[in-house]
Coordinates of C-alpha atoms in Angstrom, one line a residue:
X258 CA -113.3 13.7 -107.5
X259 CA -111.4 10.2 -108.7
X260 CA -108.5 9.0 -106.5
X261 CA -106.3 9.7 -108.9
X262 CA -107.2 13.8 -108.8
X263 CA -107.1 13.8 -105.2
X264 CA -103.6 12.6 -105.0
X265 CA -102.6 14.9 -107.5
X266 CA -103.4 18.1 -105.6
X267 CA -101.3 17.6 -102.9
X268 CA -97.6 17.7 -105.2
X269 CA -96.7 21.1 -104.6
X270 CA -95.6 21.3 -108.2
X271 CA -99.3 21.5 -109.6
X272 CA -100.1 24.3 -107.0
X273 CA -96.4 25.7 -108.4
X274 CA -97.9 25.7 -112.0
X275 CA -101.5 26.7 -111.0
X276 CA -101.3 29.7 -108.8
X277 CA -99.4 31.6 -111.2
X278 CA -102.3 30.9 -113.9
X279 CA -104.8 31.4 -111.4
X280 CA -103.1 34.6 -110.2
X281 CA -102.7 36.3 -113.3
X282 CA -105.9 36.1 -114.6
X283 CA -107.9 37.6 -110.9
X284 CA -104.9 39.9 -110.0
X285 CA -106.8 43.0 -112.3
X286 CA -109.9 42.1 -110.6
X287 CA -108.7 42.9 -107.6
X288 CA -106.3 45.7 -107.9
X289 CA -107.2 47.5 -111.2
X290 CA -111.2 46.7 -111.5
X291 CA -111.3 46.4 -107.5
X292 CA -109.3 48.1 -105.0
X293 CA -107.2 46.1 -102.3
X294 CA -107.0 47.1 -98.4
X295 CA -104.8 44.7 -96.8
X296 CA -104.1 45.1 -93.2
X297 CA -102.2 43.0 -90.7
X298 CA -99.5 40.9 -92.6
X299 CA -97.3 42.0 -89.8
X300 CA -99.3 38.9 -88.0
X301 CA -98.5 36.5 -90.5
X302 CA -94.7 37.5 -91.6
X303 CA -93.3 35.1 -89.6
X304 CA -95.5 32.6 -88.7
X305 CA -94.4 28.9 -88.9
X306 CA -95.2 27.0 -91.9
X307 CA -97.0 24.3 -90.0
X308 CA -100.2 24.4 -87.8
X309 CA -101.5 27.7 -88.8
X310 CA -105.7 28.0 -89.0
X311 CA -106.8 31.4 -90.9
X312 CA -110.2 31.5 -89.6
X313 CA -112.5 34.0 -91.8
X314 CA -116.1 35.3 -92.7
X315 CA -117.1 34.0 -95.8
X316 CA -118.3 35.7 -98.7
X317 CA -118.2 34.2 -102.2
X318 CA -117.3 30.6 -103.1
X319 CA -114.0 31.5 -104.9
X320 CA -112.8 34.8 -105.0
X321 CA -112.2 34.9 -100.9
X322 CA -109.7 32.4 -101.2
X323 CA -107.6 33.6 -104.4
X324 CA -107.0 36.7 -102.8
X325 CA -105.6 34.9 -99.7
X326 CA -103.7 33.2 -102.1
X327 CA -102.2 36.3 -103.5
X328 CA -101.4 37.7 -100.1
X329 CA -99.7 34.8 -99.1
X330 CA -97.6 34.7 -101.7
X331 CA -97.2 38.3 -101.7
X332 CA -95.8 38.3 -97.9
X333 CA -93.7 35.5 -98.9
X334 CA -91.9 37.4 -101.0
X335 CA -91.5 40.4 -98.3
X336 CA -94.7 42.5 -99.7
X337 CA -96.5 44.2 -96.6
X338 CA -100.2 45.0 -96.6
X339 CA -100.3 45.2 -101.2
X340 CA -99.6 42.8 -103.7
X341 CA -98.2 45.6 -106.2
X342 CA -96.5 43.9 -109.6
X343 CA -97.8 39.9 -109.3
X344 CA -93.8 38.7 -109.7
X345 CA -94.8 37.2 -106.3
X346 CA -96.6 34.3 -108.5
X347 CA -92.9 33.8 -109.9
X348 CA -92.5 31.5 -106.9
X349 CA -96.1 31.1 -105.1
X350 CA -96.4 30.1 -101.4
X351 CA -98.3 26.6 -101.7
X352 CA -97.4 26.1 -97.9
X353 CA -101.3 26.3 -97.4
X354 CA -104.7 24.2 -98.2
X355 CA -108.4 25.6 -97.8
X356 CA -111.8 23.9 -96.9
X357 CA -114.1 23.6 -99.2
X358 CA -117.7 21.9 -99.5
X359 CA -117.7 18.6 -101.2
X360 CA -121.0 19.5 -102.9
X361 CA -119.5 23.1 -104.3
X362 CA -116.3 21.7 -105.7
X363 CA -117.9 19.6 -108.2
X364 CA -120.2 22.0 -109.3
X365 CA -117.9 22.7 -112.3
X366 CA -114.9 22.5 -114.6
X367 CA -113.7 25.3 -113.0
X368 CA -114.3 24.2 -109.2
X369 CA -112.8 20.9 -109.7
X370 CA -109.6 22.9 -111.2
X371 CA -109.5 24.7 -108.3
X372 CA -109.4 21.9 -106.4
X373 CA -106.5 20.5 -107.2
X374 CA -105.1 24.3 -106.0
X375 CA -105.5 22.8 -102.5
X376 CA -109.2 22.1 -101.4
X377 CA -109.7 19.8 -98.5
X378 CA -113.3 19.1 -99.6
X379 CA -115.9 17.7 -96.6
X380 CA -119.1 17.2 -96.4
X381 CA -121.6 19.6 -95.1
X382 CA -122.5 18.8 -92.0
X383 CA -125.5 20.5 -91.4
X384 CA -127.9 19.8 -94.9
X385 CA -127.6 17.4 -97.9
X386 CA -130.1 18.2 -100.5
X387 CA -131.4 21.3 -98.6
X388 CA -132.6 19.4 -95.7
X389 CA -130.6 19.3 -92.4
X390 CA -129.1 15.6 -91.2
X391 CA -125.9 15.9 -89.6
X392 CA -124.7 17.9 -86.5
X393 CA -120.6 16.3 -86.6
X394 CA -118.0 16.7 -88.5
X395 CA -117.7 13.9 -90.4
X396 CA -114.4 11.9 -89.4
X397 CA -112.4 11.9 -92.7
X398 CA -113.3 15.3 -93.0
X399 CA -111.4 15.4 -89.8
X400 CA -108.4 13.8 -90.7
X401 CA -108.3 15.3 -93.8
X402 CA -107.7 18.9 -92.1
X403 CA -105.4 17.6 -89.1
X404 CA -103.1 16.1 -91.7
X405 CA -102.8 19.2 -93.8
X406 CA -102.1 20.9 -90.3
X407 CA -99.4 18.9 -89.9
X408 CA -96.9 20.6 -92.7
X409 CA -99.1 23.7 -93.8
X410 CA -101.4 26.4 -93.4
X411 CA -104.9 25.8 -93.6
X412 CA -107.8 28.5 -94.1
X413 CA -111.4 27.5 -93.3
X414 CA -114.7 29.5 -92.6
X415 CA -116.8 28.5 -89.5
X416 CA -119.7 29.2 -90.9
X417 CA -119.9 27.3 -94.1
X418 CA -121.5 29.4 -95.7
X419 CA -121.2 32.9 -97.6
X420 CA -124.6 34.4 -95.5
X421 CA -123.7 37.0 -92.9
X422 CA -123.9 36.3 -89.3
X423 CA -124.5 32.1 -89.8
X424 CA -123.9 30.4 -86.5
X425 CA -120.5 28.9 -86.5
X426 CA -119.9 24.9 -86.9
X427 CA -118.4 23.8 -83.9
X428 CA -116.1 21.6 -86.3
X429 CA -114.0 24.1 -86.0
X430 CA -113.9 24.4 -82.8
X431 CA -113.3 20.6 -82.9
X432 CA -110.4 21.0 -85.3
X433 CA -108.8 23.5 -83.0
X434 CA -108.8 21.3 -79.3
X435 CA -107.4 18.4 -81.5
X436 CA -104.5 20.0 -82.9
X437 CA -104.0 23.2 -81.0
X438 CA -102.7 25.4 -84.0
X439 CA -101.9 28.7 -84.3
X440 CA -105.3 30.7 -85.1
X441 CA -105.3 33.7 -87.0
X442 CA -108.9 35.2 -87.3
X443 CA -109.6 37.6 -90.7
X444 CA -112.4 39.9 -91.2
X445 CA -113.0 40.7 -94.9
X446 CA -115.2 43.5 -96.5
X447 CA -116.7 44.1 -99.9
X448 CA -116.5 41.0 -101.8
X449 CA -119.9 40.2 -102.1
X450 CA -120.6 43.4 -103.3
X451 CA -118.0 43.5 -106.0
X452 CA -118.8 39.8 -107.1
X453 CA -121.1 37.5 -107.7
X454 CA -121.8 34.4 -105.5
X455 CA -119.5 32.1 -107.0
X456 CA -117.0 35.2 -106.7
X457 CA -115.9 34.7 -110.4
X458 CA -117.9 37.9 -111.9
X459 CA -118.2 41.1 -111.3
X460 CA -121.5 42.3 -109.7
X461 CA -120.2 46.0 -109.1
X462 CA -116.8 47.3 -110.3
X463 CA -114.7 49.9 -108.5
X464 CA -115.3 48.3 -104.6
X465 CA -112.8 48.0 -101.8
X466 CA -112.2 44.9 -100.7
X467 CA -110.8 44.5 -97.6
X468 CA -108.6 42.1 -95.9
X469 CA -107.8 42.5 -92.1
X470 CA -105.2 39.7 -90.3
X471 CA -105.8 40.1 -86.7
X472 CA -103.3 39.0 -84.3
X473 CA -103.0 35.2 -83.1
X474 CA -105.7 34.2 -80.7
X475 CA -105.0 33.3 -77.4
X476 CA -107.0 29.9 -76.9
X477 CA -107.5 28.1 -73.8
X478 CA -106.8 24.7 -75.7
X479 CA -108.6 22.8 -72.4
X480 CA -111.9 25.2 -72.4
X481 CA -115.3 23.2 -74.5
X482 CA -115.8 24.0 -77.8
X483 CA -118.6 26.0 -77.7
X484 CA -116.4 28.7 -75.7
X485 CA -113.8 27.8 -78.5
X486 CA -116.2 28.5 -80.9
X487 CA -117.6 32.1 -79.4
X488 CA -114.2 33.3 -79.4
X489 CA -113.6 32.6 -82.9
X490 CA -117.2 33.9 -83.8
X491 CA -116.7 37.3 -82.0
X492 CA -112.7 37.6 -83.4
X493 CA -114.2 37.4 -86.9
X494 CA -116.8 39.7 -86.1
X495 CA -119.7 37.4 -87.1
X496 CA -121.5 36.7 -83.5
X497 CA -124.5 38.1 -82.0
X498 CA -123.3 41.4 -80.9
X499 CA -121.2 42.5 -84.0
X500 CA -124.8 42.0 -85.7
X501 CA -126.6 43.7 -83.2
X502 CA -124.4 46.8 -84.2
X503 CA -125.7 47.3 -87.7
X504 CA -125.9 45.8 -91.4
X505 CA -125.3 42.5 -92.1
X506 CA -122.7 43.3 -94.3
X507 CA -120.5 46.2 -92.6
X508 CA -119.6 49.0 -94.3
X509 CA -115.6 49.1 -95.6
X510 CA -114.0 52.3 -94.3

């Protein structure tokens, strides 16, 4: 991405043009060719609009976070648990930035436009080209999260990738000692089954998606990262013992 684009997605007023674009065009896809569950918005009401982390399960490339994207703004205009009528994209929320690998933003015209809706790209750290090289997150990658932190919201996704139960990066984890934000874990349900990877097709029509904010976690900010990390893991229901309980990808009720 040149210099020049990179700079340009962090003026709010691109976001302010883009959302609504964005949002018109997915909202049938998930209320009228989809259904919608939202629960918990009563946890993120009234949260600050600085140093919040949404950490979630993963389950397409796109389609994940424009539906975050649609709650926030929803909640921002007093919506609880719907989005209803999108006059919410009349003045989007664009409090907010989202990690995204480097490799899957520039895959195409359409993933470097949604970039400049707010990606904080970084490298993978655990396989360029298929093969595995790094363990760390890479230090501008760092910065590049703390930063956002520092005025907005940011939503990432431990695992990196959209498979069920992957182990969680302990970048995250990382993330979380250095800045000690407010963590909001979310489960969702049904997206891979109503889209396609990249989360900009349908696969099946007519599934529930399902969005669940859970309550802030309480984080011992002093405790190592890999206790950091399980926490996170089991509050978005993607460790060891949630798969131990059944499918990899849970049934929505």
């Amino acid at each position: 991405m040149s210099s020049f684009s990179e700079r340009l997605k962090h003026f709010k007023l691109v976001r302010k043009i883009l959302y609504p674009i964005i949002g018109i065009i997915t909202w049938p896809g998930l209320v009228i060719v989809n259904k919608l569950r939202i629960r918990g918005t009563e946890h993120i009401a009234k949260l600050p609009r600085k140093n919040v982390l949404f950490v979630s399960n993963h389950q397409t490339y796109f389609a994940d976070v424009i539906t975050f994207l649609h709650i926030f703004c929803a909640v921002k205009w007093g919506k609880k648990n719907k989005l209803g009528i999108p006059y919410y994209l009349l003045n989007p929320f664009t409090n907010v930035y989202y990690v995204a690998a480097e490799e899957t933003m520039r895959g195409s015209w359409i993933s470097r436009l949604f970039t400049l809706g707010g990606a904080l790209t970084v490298k993978r750290t655990w396989r360029s080209a298929g093969t595995e090289v790094r363990k760390g997150l890479d230090p501008s990658d760092t910065r590049k999260i703390t930063r956002a932190l520092d005025n907005n919201w940011v939503i990432t996704f431990p695992q990196g990738t959209t498979t069920p139960f992957a182990p969680g990066r302990k970048g995250t984890a990382h993330i979380i000692k250095l800045t000690r934000p407010i963590v909001i874990p979310v489960v969702i349900n049904g997206f891979w089954r109503a889209f396609n990877k990249k989360g900009l097709k349908f696969k099946k029509k007519g599934t529930l998606l399902s969005v669940t904010f859970k309550e802030p976690l309480q984080i011992d900010y002093e405790a190592p990262t890999e206790v950091i990390l399980q926490q996170v893991m089991d509050a978005i229901e993607q460790s060891k013992s949630f798969m131990l309980k059944g499918a990899h990808h849970r049934k929505s009720n």
